[in-house]
XYZ file of C-alpha atoms in Angstrom:
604
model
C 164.827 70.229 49.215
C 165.086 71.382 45.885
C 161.239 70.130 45.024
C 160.237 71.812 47.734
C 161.816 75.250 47.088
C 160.009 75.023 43.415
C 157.122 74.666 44.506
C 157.291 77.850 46.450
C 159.039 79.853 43.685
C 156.566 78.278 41.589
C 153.817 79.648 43.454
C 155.339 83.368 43.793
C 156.430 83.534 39.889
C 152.456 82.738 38.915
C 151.342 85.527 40.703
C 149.579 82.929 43.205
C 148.028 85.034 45.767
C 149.746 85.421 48.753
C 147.945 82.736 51.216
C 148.772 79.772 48.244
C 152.210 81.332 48.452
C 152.579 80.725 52.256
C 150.936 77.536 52.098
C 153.194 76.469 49.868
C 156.131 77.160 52.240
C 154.657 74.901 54.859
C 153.769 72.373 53.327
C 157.516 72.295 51.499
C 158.888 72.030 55.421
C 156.681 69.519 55.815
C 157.482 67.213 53.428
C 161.154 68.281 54.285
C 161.366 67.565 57.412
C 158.681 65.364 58.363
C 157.417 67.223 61.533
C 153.708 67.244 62.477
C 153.696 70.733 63.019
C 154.990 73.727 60.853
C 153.898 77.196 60.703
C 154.842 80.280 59.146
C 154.887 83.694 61.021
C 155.250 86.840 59.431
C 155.764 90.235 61.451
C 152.687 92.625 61.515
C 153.354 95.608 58.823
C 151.628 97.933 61.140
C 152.614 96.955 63.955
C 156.452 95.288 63.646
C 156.847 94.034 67.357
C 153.609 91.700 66.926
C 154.154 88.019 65.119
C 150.682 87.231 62.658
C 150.399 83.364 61.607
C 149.685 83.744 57.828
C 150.170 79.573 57.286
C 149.802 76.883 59.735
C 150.268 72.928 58.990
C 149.302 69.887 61.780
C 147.395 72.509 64.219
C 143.593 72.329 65.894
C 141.901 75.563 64.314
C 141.294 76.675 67.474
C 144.601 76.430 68.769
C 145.970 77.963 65.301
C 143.347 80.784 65.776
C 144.529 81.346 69.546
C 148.264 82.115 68.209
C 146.936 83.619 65.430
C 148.833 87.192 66.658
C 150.911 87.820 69.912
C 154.442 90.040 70.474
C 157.288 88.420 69.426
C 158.466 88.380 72.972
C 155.999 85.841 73.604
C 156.066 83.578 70.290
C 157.910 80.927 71.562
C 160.754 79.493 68.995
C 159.485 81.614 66.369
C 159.800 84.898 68.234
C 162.937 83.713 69.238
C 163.949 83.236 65.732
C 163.031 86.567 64.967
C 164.716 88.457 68.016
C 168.147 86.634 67.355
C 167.751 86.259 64.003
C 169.236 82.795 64.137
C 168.386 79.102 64.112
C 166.492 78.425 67.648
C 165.587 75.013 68.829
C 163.666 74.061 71.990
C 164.120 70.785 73.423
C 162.257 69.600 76.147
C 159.419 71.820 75.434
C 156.953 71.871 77.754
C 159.332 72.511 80.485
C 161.034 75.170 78.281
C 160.403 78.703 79.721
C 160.091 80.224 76.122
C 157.806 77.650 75.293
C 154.027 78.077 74.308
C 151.731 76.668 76.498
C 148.940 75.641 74.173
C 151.523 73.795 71.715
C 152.853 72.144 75.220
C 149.038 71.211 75.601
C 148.751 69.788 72.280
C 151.457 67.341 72.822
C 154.745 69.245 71.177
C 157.924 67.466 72.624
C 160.290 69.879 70.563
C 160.277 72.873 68.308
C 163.122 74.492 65.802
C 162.426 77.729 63.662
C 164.749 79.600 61.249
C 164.330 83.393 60.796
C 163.053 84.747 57.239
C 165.043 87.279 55.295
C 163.688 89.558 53.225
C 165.265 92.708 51.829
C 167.941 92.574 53.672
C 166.003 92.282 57.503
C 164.170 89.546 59.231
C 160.247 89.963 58.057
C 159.163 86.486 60.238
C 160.198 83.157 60.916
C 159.750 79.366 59.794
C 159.026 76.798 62.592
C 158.217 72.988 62.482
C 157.763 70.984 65.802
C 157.484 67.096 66.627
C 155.129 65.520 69.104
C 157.658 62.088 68.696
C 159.133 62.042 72.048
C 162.960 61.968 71.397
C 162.437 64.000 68.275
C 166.374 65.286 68.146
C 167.133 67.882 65.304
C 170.406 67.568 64.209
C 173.356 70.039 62.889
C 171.985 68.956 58.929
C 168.077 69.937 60.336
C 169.508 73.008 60.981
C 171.082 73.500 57.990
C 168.534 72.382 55.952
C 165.703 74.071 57.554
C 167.373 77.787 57.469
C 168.423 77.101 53.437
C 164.721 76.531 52.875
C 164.161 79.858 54.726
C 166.208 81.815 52.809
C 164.821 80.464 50.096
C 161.168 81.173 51.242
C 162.382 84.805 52.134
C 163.397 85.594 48.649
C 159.908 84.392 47.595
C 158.305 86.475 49.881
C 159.877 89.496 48.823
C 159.550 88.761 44.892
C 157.904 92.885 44.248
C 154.517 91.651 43.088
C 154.619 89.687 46.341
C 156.055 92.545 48.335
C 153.182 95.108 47.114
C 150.449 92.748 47.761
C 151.556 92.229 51.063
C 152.046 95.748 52.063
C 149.031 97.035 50.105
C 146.632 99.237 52.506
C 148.233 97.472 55.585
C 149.510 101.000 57.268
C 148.395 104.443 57.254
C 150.534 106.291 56.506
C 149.964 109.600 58.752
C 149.145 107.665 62.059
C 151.571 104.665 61.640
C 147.751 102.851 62.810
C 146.421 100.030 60.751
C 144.856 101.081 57.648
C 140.741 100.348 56.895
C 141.903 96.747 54.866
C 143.735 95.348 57.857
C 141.293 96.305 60.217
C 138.579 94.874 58.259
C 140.977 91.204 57.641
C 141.618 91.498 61.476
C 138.140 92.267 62.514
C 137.001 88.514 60.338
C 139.806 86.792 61.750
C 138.960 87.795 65.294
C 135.227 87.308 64.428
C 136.094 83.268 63.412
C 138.362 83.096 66.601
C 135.465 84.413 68.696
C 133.168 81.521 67.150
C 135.682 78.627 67.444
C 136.151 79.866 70.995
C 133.060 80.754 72.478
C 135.202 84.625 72.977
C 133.483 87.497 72.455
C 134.827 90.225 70.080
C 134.128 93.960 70.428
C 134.647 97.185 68.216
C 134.917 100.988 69.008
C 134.391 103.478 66.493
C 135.608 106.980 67.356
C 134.567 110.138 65.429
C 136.718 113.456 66.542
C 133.987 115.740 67.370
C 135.024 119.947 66.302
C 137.756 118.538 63.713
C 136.900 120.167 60.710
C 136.905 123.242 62.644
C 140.951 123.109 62.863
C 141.684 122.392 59.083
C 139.681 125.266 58.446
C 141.063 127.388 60.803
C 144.589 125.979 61.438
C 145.302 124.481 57.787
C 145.307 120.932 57.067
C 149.359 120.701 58.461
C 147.930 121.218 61.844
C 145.042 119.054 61.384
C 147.715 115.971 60.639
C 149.478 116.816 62.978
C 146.176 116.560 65.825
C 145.676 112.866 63.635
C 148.302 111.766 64.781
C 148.494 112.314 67.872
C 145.169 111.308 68.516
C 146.692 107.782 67.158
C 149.332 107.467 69.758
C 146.867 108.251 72.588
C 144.058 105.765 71.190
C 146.790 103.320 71.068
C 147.722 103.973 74.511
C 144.028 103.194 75.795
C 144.506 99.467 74.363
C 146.372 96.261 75.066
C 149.172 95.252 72.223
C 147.084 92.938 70.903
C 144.084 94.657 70.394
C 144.077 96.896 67.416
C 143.405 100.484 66.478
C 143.242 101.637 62.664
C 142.235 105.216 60.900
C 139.541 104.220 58.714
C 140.187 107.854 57.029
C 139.952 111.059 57.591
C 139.282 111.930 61.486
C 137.648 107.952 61.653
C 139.179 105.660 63.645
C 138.296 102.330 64.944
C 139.247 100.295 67.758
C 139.690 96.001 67.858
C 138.859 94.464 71.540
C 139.951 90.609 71.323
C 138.547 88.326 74.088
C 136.324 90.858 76.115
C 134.601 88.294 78.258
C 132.634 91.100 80.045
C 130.889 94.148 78.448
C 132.195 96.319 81.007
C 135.258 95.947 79.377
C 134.594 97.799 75.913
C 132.604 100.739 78.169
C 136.035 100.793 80.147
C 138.268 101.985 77.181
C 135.080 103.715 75.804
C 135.512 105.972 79.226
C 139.754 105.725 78.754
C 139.253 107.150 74.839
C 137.087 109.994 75.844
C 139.268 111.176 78.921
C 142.767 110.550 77.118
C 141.331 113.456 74.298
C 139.607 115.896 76.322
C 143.388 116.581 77.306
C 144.866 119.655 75.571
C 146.943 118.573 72.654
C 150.159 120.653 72.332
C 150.386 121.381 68.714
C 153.029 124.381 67.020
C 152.883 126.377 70.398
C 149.088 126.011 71.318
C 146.568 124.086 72.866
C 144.410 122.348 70.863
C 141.072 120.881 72.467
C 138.805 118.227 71.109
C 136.201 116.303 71.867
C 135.185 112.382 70.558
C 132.096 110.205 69.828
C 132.029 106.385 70.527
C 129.927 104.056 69.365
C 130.511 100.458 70.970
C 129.132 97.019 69.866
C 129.867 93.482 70.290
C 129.875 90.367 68.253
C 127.010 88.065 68.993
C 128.945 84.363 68.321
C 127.817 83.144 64.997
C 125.473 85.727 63.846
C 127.912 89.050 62.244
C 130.533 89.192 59.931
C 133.260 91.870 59.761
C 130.989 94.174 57.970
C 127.443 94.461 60.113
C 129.431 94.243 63.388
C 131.326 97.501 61.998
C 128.140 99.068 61.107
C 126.381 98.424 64.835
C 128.926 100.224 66.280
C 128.760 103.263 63.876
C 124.851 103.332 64.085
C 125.433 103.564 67.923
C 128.458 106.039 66.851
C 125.772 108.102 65.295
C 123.233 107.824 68.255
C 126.237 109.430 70.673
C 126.128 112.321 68.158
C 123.064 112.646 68.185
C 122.500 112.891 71.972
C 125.031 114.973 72.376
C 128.436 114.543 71.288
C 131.794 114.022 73.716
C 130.051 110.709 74.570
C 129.394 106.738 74.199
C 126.830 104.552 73.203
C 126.586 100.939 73.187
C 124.668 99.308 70.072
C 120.826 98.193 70.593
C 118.964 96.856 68.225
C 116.183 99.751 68.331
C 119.019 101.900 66.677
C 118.266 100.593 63.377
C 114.919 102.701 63.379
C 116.219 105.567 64.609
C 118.829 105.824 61.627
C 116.195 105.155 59.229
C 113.854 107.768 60.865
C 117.314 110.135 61.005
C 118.042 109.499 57.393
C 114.632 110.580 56.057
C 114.675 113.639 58.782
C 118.173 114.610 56.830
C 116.571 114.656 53.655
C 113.375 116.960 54.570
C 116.011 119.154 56.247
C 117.879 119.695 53.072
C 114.488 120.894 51.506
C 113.198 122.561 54.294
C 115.223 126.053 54.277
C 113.586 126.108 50.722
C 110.124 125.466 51.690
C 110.173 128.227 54.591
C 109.242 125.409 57.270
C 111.246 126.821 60.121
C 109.907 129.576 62.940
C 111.240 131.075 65.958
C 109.591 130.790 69.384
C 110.818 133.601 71.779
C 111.911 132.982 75.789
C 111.170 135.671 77.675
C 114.662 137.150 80.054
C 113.345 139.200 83.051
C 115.371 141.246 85.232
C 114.618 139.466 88.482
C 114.269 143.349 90.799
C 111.717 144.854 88.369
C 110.198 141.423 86.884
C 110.233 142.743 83.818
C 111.075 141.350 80.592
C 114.118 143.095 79.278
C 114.588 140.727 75.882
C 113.731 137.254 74.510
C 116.234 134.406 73.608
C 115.026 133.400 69.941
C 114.689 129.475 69.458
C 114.235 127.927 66.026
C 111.509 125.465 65.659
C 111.156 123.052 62.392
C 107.490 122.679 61.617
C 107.809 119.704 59.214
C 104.413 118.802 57.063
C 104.012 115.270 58.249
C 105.520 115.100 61.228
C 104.551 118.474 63.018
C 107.102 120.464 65.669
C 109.695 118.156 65.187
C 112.210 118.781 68.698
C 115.521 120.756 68.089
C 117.279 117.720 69.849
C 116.279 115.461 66.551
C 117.201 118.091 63.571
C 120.099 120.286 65.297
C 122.482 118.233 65.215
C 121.708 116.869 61.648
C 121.844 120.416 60.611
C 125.477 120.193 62.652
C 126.273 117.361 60.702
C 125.046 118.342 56.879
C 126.244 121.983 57.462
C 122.295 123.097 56.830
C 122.894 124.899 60.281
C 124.706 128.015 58.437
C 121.557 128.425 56.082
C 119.185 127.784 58.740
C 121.677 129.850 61.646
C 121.253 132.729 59.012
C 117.871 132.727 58.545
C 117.161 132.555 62.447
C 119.383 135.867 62.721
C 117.861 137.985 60.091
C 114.300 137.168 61.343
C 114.832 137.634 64.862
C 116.686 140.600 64.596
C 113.688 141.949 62.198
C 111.288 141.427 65.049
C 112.895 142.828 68.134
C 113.411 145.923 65.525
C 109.751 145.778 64.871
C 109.097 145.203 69.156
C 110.880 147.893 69.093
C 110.051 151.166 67.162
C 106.384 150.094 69.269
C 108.065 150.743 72.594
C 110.085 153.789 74.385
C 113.253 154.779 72.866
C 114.203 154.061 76.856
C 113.108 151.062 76.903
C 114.947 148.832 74.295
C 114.677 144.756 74.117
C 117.335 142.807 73.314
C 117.104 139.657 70.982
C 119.887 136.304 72.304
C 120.341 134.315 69.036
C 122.728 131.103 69.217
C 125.763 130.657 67.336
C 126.444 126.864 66.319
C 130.421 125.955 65.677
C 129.904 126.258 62.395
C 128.979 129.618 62.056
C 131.582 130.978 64.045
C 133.936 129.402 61.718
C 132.375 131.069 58.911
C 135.293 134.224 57.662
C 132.373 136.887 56.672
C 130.222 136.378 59.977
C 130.827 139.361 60.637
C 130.115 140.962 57.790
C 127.056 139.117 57.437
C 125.816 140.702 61.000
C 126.535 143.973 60.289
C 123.829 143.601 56.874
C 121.124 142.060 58.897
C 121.621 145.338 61.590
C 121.585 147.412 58.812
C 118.787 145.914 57.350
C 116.544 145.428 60.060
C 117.152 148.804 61.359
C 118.152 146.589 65.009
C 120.869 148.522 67.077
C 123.436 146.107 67.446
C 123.402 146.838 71.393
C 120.002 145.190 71.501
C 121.619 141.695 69.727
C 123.631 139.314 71.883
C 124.738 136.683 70.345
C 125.607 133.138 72.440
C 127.971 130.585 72.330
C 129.075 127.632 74.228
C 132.390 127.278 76.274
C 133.638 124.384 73.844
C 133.518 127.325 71.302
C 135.980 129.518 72.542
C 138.205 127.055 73.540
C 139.910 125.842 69.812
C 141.557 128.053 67.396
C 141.825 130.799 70.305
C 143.542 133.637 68.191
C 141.024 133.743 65.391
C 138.338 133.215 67.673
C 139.437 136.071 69.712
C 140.050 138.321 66.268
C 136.627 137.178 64.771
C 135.261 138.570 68.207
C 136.396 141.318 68.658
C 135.365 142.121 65.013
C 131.878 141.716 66.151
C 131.835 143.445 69.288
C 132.947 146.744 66.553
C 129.192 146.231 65.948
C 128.262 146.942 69.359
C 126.675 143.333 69.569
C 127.120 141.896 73.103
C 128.626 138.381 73.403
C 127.262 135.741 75.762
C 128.743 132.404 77.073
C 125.823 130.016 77.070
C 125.312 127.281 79.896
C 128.516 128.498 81.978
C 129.890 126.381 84.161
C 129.566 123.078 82.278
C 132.397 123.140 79.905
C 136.107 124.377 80.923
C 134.766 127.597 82.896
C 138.591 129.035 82.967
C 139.051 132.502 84.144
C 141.857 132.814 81.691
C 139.522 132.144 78.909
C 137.400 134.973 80.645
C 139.834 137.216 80.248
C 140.674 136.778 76.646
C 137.487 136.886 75.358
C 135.149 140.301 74.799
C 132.269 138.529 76.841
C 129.602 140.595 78.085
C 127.159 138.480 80.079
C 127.239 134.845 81.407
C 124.455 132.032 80.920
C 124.376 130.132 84.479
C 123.772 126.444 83.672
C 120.879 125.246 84.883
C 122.558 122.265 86.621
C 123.544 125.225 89.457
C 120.274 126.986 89.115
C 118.357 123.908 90.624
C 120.607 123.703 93.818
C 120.411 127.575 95.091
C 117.100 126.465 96.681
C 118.377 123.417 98.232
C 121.266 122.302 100.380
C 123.288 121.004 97.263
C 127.201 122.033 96.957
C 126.087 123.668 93.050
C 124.189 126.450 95.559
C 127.310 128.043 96.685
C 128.945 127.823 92.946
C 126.250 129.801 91.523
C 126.844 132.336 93.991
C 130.522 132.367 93.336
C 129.848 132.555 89.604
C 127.686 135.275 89.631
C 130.822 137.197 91.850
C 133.407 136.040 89.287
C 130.975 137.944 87.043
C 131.092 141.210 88.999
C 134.463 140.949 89.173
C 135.291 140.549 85.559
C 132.456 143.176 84.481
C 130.354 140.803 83.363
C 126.372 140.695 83.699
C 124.898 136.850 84.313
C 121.316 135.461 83.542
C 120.462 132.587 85.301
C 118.668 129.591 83.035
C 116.476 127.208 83.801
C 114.404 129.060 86.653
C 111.597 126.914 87.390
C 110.292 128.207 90.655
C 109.765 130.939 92.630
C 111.933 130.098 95.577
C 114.883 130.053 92.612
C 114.327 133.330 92.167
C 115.492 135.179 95.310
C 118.512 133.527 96.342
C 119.425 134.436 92.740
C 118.651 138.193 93.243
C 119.840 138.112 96.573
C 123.471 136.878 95.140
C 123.696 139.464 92.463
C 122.418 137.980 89.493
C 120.652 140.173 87.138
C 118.246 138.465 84.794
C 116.589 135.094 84.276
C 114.995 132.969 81.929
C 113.155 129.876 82.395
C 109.258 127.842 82.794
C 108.786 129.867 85.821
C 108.270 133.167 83.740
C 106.895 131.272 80.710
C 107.961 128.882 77.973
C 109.364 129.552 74.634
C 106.304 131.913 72.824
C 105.151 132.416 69.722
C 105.961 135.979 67.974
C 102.075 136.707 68.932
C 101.996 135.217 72.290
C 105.712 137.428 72.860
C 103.524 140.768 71.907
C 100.563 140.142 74.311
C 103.327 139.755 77.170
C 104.820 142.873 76.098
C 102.288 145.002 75.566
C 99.242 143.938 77.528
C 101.077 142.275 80.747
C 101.889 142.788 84.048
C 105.511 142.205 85.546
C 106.080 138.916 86.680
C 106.262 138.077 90.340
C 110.006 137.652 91.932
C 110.470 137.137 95.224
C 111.274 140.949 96.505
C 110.835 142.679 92.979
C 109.904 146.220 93.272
């Protein structure tokens, strides 16, 4: 034994690297004990109930690759090994209920492993099995087989050994594997998948709104949201799939063996449920939202790397369209990056160059049919490409944090031309302006502040601004929010929840906040004409309005039978094609000034 236990300290006092370290080890118990099969199992650093094969002697590769990782539970005389931390031998194997089928397969008649020590606790185990039938291992195999453990454990755990082998494998806030071992996992499971004819797949997850609570909450808080969003990623997944944080709120999902696509979608769906719950944090409820791009290894033709970037391309295409949502990687995604990329770079340059304007919706009050304000909406007229859609540069402004520049600008110049609108109409007979508020702004300390200069400024009262915002706005950091609110409602400003009904619509949200008017979703605007259960919601939103004080605009309108069941249920004003689209600032003045009402069904 002694050459054999040399060789292995040789190997670990050379600063080998690890793998020539524990291929050393079995091929020393090998040559020991003569056994066609030997393999070396560590336990997983990030995840201690799962065995990892890190050296395998006398194997198939694509049986070796098959037991590459499984719970110890399930490991057969090495798991055993590990759980009892003693000498375990299994005669008789294949009808041995803690045997493991594919080494039955592959013609193993018996198996014996030793536990490994290191540090004072068992960190894996040392097996060798015989196909010889009558293969018997004596009291002195025993004996000799856990000495040249022990020995193999203090090789192991020699520190340069130690650090190597624990180097990146854990992160350290979410206990989840770090970015390395994903990445080592991801190109084992990648050479599996080709061996096998198995398909691999991998889910990148982006917390949507996260910033928002380290900047709000402090970054104590914000670990503390990390990590539980770890435990409930990890409780979306099998034990033998993987989940790491590749840093900061990135994580990334392993899928081993999805035979069918609808598989990956299926946790996909799992992930985005399990963190739209509230997440109880120091006394309140935190909500977030996620992004999820999916993608699947193609046998043969990715490596660790481009298989990681598909799904983050399709990552970024969920974004894009949206947020709270999944995408599954096509191939057409690579041109929409590039075309995204370049649109992010003539964004940064476009607040400079002056290349934005504002097109105005007109909001009518649906008795009179006249136009009692516009909702201002920011257009990016870029020099190549034209009117380039808010849907393509919003939420790259979102992303870059160009929307607080661009948010600003927006509010200054449409508050400057309602003022303008009007000191040209009765002092009776005031417009009002609607200008959106992204997440970012609202997050912004001197918003406030910065509202009260542009009134001031543009000589607008600041009861003819209402400023919107969605439900998902209101719902995180509720305390500031409601301070920072109430701050602007000093200003006289009215507040508006935009698209109600399609986020969390709770009436004790309602009830905090100083709201002034709800935005009907349009998704309930296009049933009151028809038969469809949204008919009767609209009607019940518009009385949870009265009852709470609140006035409601209905968006979306698109015909004129929309337009009296609306009146009829109480619902003041509306916006929408019906009336007219978005205008320009000139079109906006020839419908004040020169225009007749428009037509709603009953208006006076």
């Amino acid at each position: 034994m002694l050459e054999q236990v040399i060789a292995v300290q040789r190997a670990a006092v050379r600063r080998a690297s690890l793998q020539e370290v524990f291929d050393a080890v079995t091929a020393g118990a090998h040559v020991l004990l003569g056994d066609e099969v030997v393999g070396l199992r560590l336990l997983d650093r990030a995840d201690p109930g799962m065995l990892q094969v890190v050296s395998v002697h006398g194997l198939p590769e694509g049986v070796a690759w098959r037991l590459w990782r499984a719970p110890a539970n399930g490991s057969g005389a090495s798991g055993q090994a590990v759980m009892r931390d003693e000498v375990v031998v299994l005669d008789h194997y294949a009808e041995s209920r803690a045997g493991i089928r594919e080494l039955a397969e592959n013609g193993v008649c018996t198996a014996m492993a030793a536990p490994v020590r290191g540090g004072g606790e068992v960190i894996g185990s040392l097996v060798v099995a015989s196909r010889r039938p009558g293969r018997a291992y004596t009291a002195a195999d025993r004996g000799l087989l856990a000495a040249f453990a022990e020995h193999v454990g203090v090789a192991i755990t020699d520190a340069q050994a130690v650090d190597g082998l624990e180097q990146g494998f854990r992160d350290p806030l979410t206990g989840l594997a770090s970015r390395a071992l994903f990445n080592d996992r991801l190109a084992h499971a990648l050479a599996c998948a080709e061996r096998d004819q198995m398909r691999t797949s991998v889910l990148t997850v982006d917390l949507d709104r996260f910033q928002s609570v380290n900047d709000s909450l402090g970054h104590a808080v914000g670990d503390l949201l990390l990590a539980a969003v770890g435990e409930r990623l990890a409780s979306c997944v099998r034990t033998t799939d993987t989940v790491a944080r590749l840093g900061a709120d990135e994580f990334a999902m392993l899928l081993h063996d999805v035979e069918l696509r609808d598989r990956a979608v299926a946790v996909a769906g799992r992930v985005l449920q399990a963190l739209r719950e509230p997440f109880p944090i120091n006394g309140r409820d935190i909500f977030i939202n996620a992004s999820i791009g999916v993608a699947f290894g193609v046998v043969g033709h990715q490596d660790a790397e481009t298989l990681l970037q598909y799904a983050d391309l399709a990552l970024h295409t969920a974004k894009k369209n949206g947020k709270g949502r999944y995408e599954v990687f096509e191939p057409v995604m690579h041109a929409a990056l590039k075309k995204g990329t370049d649109l992010a770079s003539d964004l940064r340059v476009a607040v400079d160059r002056d290349e934005f304007i504002l097109l105005y919706q007109p909001i009518v009050d649906l008795r009179s049919g006249l136009v009692s304000g516009f909702e201002a909406l920011v257009r990016w007229m870029h020099p190549q490409l034209g009117m380039v859609p808010p849907l393509d540069f919003i939420p790259l402004a979102e992303e870059t944090g160009l929307i607080v520049p661009i948010g600003t600008w927006v509010l200054r110049e449409a508050c400057r031309q309602a003022a303008e609108w009007n000191r040209r109409r009765p002092a009776n007979e005031p417009l009002s302006i609607s200008v959106n508020l992204s997440a970012r702004q609202l997050q912004q300390p001197d918003l406030p502040q910065l509202v009260a200069e542009v009134l001031a400024s543009t000589g607008l009262a600041g009861s003819c601004l209402t400023l919107e915002l969605t439900e998902s706005l209101l719902i995180n950091d509720i305390d500031i929010t409601v301070a920072r609110l109430k701050t602007l409602k000093a200003l006289n400003v009215r507040l508006a929840i935009d698209d109600f009904g399609t986020g969390y619509s709770s009436l004790a949200y309602l009830r905090q906040f100083p709201i002034d008017i709800l935005k009907i979703d349009k998704l309930f605007v296009d049933a009151v004409a028809t038969e469809a259960p949204e008919a009767s919601l609209t009607g019940a939103i518009v009385h949870l309005a009265r009852t709470l004080h609140l006035s409601t605009v209905a968006e979306g309108i698109e015909s004129f039978d929309q337009c009296g069941p609306l009146r009829d249920s109480g619902c003041q004003l509306g916006q929408g094609y019906y009336f007219a689209k978005p205008l320009t600032g000139t079109d906006a003045e020839v419908l004040l000034f020169t225009s007749t009402p428009a037509t709603t069904p009953g208006a006076a």
